[in-house]
Tab-separated table of C-alpha atoms in Angstrom:
chain	number	residue	atom	x	y	z
A	1	ARG	CA	114.862	72.685	6.978
A	2	ASN	CA	115.870	68.236	8.035
A	3	VAL	CA	114.584	68.987	11.035
A	4	LEU	CA	111.329	67.528	9.648
A	5	ARG	CA	113.130	64.950	8.021
A	6	ARG	CA	115.125	63.607	10.647
A	7	ARG	CA	111.927	63.325	12.341
A	8	ILE	CA	110.650	60.738	10.335
A	9	LEU	CA	113.866	58.879	10.038
A	10	GLY	CA	114.263	58.292	13.773
A	11	THR	CA	117.152	60.354	14.433
A	12	LEU	CA	116.512	64.134	16.277
A	13	PRO	CA	118.918	66.744	14.812
A	14	PRO	CA	121.958	67.895	18.013
A	15	GLY	CA	120.402	69.133	21.067
A	16	GLU	CA	115.824	69.233	19.498
A	17	ASN	CA	113.944	66.937	21.974
A	18	PRO	CA	110.766	65.398	20.884
A	19	ILE	CA	108.099	67.662	22.192
A	20	HIS	CA	109.722	70.878	19.731
A	21	VAL	CA	109.492	68.629	17.049
A	22	SER	CA	107.161	66.752	16.963
A	23	VAL	CA	104.268	67.884	14.232
A	24	TYR	CA	101.252	68.986	15.990
A	25	GLY	CA	99.069	70.652	13.252
A	26	GLY	CA	98.670	70.159	9.917
A	27	ALA	CA	96.812	71.740	6.505
A	28	LEU	CA	97.254	71.050	2.740
A	29	SER	CA	97.797	74.212	0.221
A	30	PRO	CA	95.869	74.569	-2.907
A	31	ASP	CA	98.791	73.498	-4.904
A	32	GLY	CA	98.898	69.938	-2.631
A	33	ASN	CA	101.796	70.293	-0.364
A	34	TYR	CA	101.220	69.875	3.345
A	35	TRP	CA	101.879	72.597	6.088
A	36	TYR	CA	102.540	72.000	9.534
A	37	ALA	CA	103.337	73.204	13.192
A	38	GLN	CA	105.503	71.701	14.997
A	39	TYR	CA	104.751	71.664	18.282
A	40	PHE	CA	105.936	74.539	20.722
A	41	GLY	CA	109.035	74.525	17.398
A	42	ASN	CA	108.170	76.141	13.952
A	43	LEU	CA	105.546	76.342	10.964
A	44	GLY	CA	106.594	74.123	7.996
A	45	ARG	CA	106.014	73.361	4.434
A	46	PHE	CA	106.437	69.295	2.955
A	47	ASN	CA	106.564	69.854	0.296
A	48	THR	CA	104.961	66.370	-1.843
A	49	THR	CA	106.765	65.853	-5.211
A	50	THR	CA	110.113	66.806	-4.225
A	51	ARG	CA	109.047	64.700	-1.039
A	52	THR	CA	111.071	67.237	0.979
A	53	VAL	CA	110.949	69.984	3.923
A	54	ASP	CA	110.860	72.569	1.604
A	55	HIS	CA	110.072	75.722	3.773
A	56	GLU	CA	110.361	76.805	7.477
A	57	LEU	CA	109.664	80.073	9.162
A	58	ALA	CA	110.898	79.534	13.061
A	59	LEU	CA	108.359	81.128	15.454
A	60	PRO	CA	109.852	83.100	18.913
A	61	PRO	CA	110.069	80.120	21.332
A	62	GLY	CA	106.917	79.938	23.513
A	63	SER	CA	105.187	80.816	20.057
A	64	GLY	CA	103.058	76.950	20.553
A	65	PRO	CA	101.618	76.625	16.569
A	66	HIS	CA	99.323	74.840	17.147
A	67	ARG	CA	95.764	74.298	14.680
A	68	MET	CA	95.830	75.679	11.044
A	69	VAL	CA	92.831	75.825	8.247
A	70	LEU	CA	93.949	77.719	5.145
A	71	ASP	CA	90.996	80.268	3.342
A	72	GLU	CA	90.048	80.101	-0.588
A	73	ASN	CA	93.345	82.669	-1.422
A	74	GLY	CA	95.601	80.454	0.374
A	75	ARG	CA	96.360	81.979	4.012
A	76	LEU	CA	97.254	80.016	6.567
A	77	TYR	CA	96.010	80.953	9.816
A	78	VAL	CA	97.955	79.139	12.949
A	79	SER	CA	96.830	79.643	15.909
A	80	LEU	CA	99.730	80.401	18.416
A	81	ILE	CA	99.252	79.425	22.350
A	82	GLY	CA	101.678	80.539	23.689
A	83	ALA	CA	101.347	83.583	22.259
A	84	GLY	CA	96.869	84.557	21.906
A	85	GLN	CA	97.296	85.141	18.680
A	86	VAL	CA	96.702	84.002	15.749
A	87	LEU	CA	99.600	83.542	12.277
A	88	VAL	CA	98.363	84.629	8.831
A	89	TYR	CA	100.706	83.412	6.075
A	90	ASP	CA	100.367	83.397	2.147
A	91	THR	CA	101.379	80.292	0.790
A	92	LYS	CA	102.192	81.262	-2.928
A	93	LYS	CA	104.255	84.414	-1.329
A	94	LEU	CA	106.168	82.604	1.651
A	95	GLN	CA	105.608	85.231	3.404
A	96	GLU	CA	103.552	86.029	6.745
A	97	VAL	CA	101.046	88.538	5.910
A	98	GLU	CA	100.355	89.825	10.021
A	99	ARG	CA	99.533	88.041	13.743
A	100	ILE	CA	95.960	88.685	14.281
A	101	THR	CA	95.877	88.959	18.421
A	102	LEU	CA	93.678	87.697	20.312
A	103	PRO	CA	91.920	90.729	23.107
A	104	ASP	CA	93.340	88.002	25.862
A	105	THR	CA	96.885	86.862	24.788
A	106	ALA	CA	95.908	84.452	27.650
A	107	SER	CA	93.934	82.903	26.505
A	108	ALA	CA	95.491	80.444	24.469
A	109	PRO	CA	94.000	80.107	21.464
A	110	TYR	CA	93.743	76.252	20.698
A	111	ASP	CA	92.326	75.617	17.430
A	112	VAL	CA	91.246	78.613	14.561
A	113	MET	CA	88.814	77.776	11.391
A	114	TYR	CA	87.408	79.688	8.482
A	115	ASP	CA	84.088	80.951	7.744
A	116	PRO	CA	83.952	81.227	3.377
A	117	ALA	CA	79.776	82.561	4.482
A	118	ARG	CA	80.919	84.640	7.865
A	119	LYS	CA	84.174	85.773	5.950
A	120	ALA	CA	85.544	85.694	9.882
A	121	LEU	CA	87.603	82.971	12.239
A	122	TRP	CA	86.234	81.451	14.983
A	123	MET	CA	88.134	80.442	17.511
A	124	GLY	CA	88.187	77.959	20.687
A	125	THR	CA	89.907	78.798	23.850
A	126	VAL	CA	91.998	76.673	26.922
A	127	ASN	CA	91.993	79.460	29.185
A	128	ASN	CA	88.657	81.643	28.698
A	129	ASP	CA	85.962	79.841	28.840
A	130	SER	CA	84.536	81.199	25.480
A	131	LEU	CA	84.696	81.287	22.052
A	132	LEU	CA	86.464	83.377	19.863
A	133	ARG	CA	85.294	85.251	16.892
A	134	TYR	CA	86.750	87.241	14.223
A	135	ASP	CA	85.475	89.411	11.679
A	136	LEU	CA	88.333	89.984	8.492
A	137	GLU	CA	86.347	93.000	7.247
A	138	THR	CA	86.609	94.744	9.794
A	139	ARG	CA	88.518	93.811	12.063
A	140	ARG	CA	86.544	92.970	15.167
A	141	PHE	CA	86.652	90.806	18.362
A	142	SER	CA	83.136	88.931	19.037
A	143	GLU	CA	83.252	86.987	22.306
A	144	TYR	CA	80.456	83.818	23.079
A	145	PRO	CA	80.966	82.893	26.378
A	146	LEU	CA	80.091	79.155	26.851
A	147	GLY	CA	78.929	79.116	30.781
A	148	ILE	CA	80.920	76.424	31.985
A	149	ALA	CA	84.114	77.481	34.020
A	150	HIS	CA	87.451	75.917	33.082
A	151	LEU	CA	85.172	74.222	29.713
A	152	ASN	CA	88.216	73.951	27.259
A	153	LEU	CA	87.177	74.569	23.519
A	154	ARG	CA	89.429	72.403	21.157
A	155	ILE	CA	87.602	72.084	17.796
A	156	VAL	CA	86.043	73.674	16.234
A	157	ALA	CA	84.001	72.661	13.019
A	158	ILE	CA	81.995	74.992	10.841
A	159	ASP	CA	78.939	73.461	8.767
A	160	VAL	CA	79.382	74.377	5.467
A	161	ALA	CA	75.968	73.182	4.808
A	162	THR	CA	74.173	74.609	7.483
A	163	GLY	CA	76.213	77.732	8.527
A	164	GLN	CA	76.305	75.886	12.056
A	165	ILE	CA	79.219	76.107	14.471
A	166	LYS	CA	80.622	72.708	16.273
A	167	GLY	CA	82.270	72.037	18.463
A	168	HIS	CA	84.507	69.788	20.909
A	169	MET	CA	84.884	70.796	24.241
A	170	GLN	CA	87.144	68.825	27.425
A	171	TYR	CA	86.562	70.303	30.964
A	172	ASN	CA	89.762	70.190	33.364
């Protein structure tokens, strides 16, 4: 629990390295606490009232938690780039709900965005040149090819006023 605290203070626990404990993605939950993913590390909660890390979920090595988003019910969706999954976590009950496995686990979901109007998750990938949509009601995926090989979709954004899907891409 003190890994993030030690990192903030500039020291690392024995056996740790900066890549494992550095914070990569984050989101504020409805209760005002900050949820974070450590780059190739764990998922945790920084309590903004007590200013301490008061909850952590250890993830298997190589899971690769990256970007995350919360829905209106306090459910946290975390892209697991190394596992080819999206972790669904209940921030109120402090428990994992499920893991949504992508049709191609090697597609490397970099980002995940919640779409309240469509009741869906949108995922940018870096290994399959596609935008993925996961319907939360039917529990089915749709794949939208980007049409350009080696085009990484790193960030997905939804304009809540228009419903337009926008993305930030990088060509490798």
